[in-house]
Amino acid sequence: MVSQGAYFPQKNSPFVFIIPLNEEAKKYALVLTKDLRHHKIPCEIDLNAKKIQKSLQLATKLQANNALIIGDDEMNNKKAQFKDLNSREQNEINFDNIKIFIRNKYYNLKEQKA
């Protein structure tokens, strides 16, 4: 099809790759993913996540900018680990502030690129 001139749009790399590590985290992550996509923030979710390292490797392969890790401790403390995959900087973010934090990071990055 390529030789016939068919156009295949390139898929944008995700701004955030969400890694839920248990069933409760998956439910939360699905709602969060829906909200981020509603705000036009490219994100992916690893619903098969078992080990953080494997999921981070997948995030790197997809060229994600950031990873959001939600495990047992994070669900209990209502905080998630937000990791910048370029600088390796990691922040702990309250669930109440996650959406705003990610939106601000995304729109600041877009402004810098413009």
Coordinates of C-alpha atoms in Angstrom, one line a residue:
M1 CA 0.0 0.0 0.0
V2 CA 2.9 2.3 0.7
S3 CA 4.2 1.8 -2.8
Q4 CA 0.7 2.9 -4.1
G5 CA 1.0 6.2 -2.3
A6 CA -1.3 5.4 0.6
Y7 CA -1.0 7.8 3.5
F8 CA -0.4 6.4 7.0
P9 CA -0.4 9.1 9.7
Q10 CA 2.3 8.8 12.3
K11 CA 1.1 8.0 15.8
N12 CA 2.3 10.6 18.4
S13 CA 4.3 9.2 21.2
P14 CA 2.4 9.3 24.5
F15 CA 3.1 12.2 26.9
V16 CA 2.4 9.9 29.9
F17 CA 2.5 6.1 30.1
I18 CA 0.3 4.9 33.0
I19 CA 1.4 1.8 34.9
P20 CA -1.2 0.4 37.3
L21 CA 0.1 -2.6 39.3
N22 CA -3.1 -4.0 40.8
E23 CA -6.8 -4.2 40.0
E24 CA -7.8 -1.2 42.1
A25 CA -5.1 0.9 40.4
K26 CA -6.3 -0.2 37.0
K27 CA -9.8 1.1 37.7
Y28 CA -8.3 4.5 38.8
A29 CA -5.9 4.5 35.9
L30 CA -8.7 3.9 33.3
V31 CA -10.7 6.9 34.7
L32 CA -7.6 9.0 34.6
T33 CA -6.7 8.0 31.1
K34 CA -10.2 8.8 29.9
D35 CA -9.9 12.3 31.5
L36 CA -6.5 13.0 30.0
R37 CA -7.5 11.9 26.6
H38 CA -10.6 14.2 26.9
H39 CA -8.2 17.0 27.4
K40 CA -6.2 15.9 24.2
I41 CA -3.2 14.7 26.2
P42 CA -1.7 11.7 24.5
C43 CA -1.4 8.8 27.0
E44 CA -1.3 5.0 27.1
I45 CA -2.0 2.5 29.8
D46 CA -0.3 -0.8 30.5
L47 CA -3.2 -3.0 31.6
N48 CA -0.9 -6.1 31.7
A49 CA 1.6 -4.5 34.1
K50 CA 3.2 -7.0 36.4
K51 CA 6.6 -5.5 37.0
I52 CA 7.6 -1.9 36.9
Q53 CA 10.8 -2.4 35.0
K54 CA 9.1 -4.2 32.1
S55 CA 6.5 -1.5 31.9
L56 CA 9.2 1.2 31.9
Q57 CA 10.9 -0.6 29.1
L58 CA 7.7 -0.6 27.1
A59 CA 7.2 3.1 27.9
T60 CA 10.7 3.8 26.6
K61 CA 10.0 1.8 23.4
L62 CA 6.9 3.8 22.8
Q63 CA 8.9 7.0 23.3
A64 CA 6.8 8.2 26.2
N65 CA 7.9 11.4 27.9
N66 CA 6.8 10.3 31.4
A67 CA 5.5 7.4 33.4
L68 CA 2.9 7.4 36.1
I69 CA 3.3 4.4 38.5
I70 CA 0.3 3.4 40.7
G71 CA 0.9 0.4 42.9
D72 CA -0.3 -0.9 46.3
D73 CA 1.5 1.7 48.4
E74 CA 0.4 4.5 46.0
M75 CA -3.3 3.4 46.3
N76 CA -3.1 3.2 50.1
N77 CA -1.4 6.7 50.3
K78 CA -3.5 8.2 47.5
K79 CA -0.3 9.3 45.8
A80 CA 1.3 8.2 42.5
Q81 CA 4.9 8.3 41.3
F82 CA 5.4 10.5 38.3
K83 CA 8.7 9.8 36.5
D84 CA 10.2 12.0 33.7
L85 CA 11.8 9.4 31.4
N86 CA 14.2 11.8 29.9
S87 CA 15.7 13.5 33.0
R88 CA 14.9 10.5 35.3
E89 CA 13.4 13.0 37.8
Q90 CA 10.7 11.5 40.0
N91 CA 7.9 13.2 41.9
E92 CA 5.2 11.9 44.3
I93 CA 1.9 13.5 43.3
N94 CA -1.4 13.4 45.4
F95 CA -4.3 11.9 43.5
D96 CA -6.2 15.1 44.0
N97 CA -3.5 17.0 42.0
I98 CA -2.6 14.4 39.3
K99 CA -4.8 15.7 36.5
I100 CA -3.8 19.3 37.1
F101 CA -0.1 18.4 37.4
I102 CA -0.1 16.4 34.2
R103 CA -2.1 19.0 32.2
N104 CA 0.3 21.8 33.4
K105 CA 3.4 19.7 32.4
Y106 CA 1.9 18.9 29.0
Y107 CA 0.8 22.4 28.1
N108 CA 4.1 23.9 29.3
L109 CA 6.0 21.4 27.1
K110 CA 3.8 22.3 24.1
E111 CA 4.5 26.0 24.7
Q112 CA 8.2 25.4 24.8
K113 CA 8.1 23.5 21.5
A114 CA 6.0 26.2 19.8

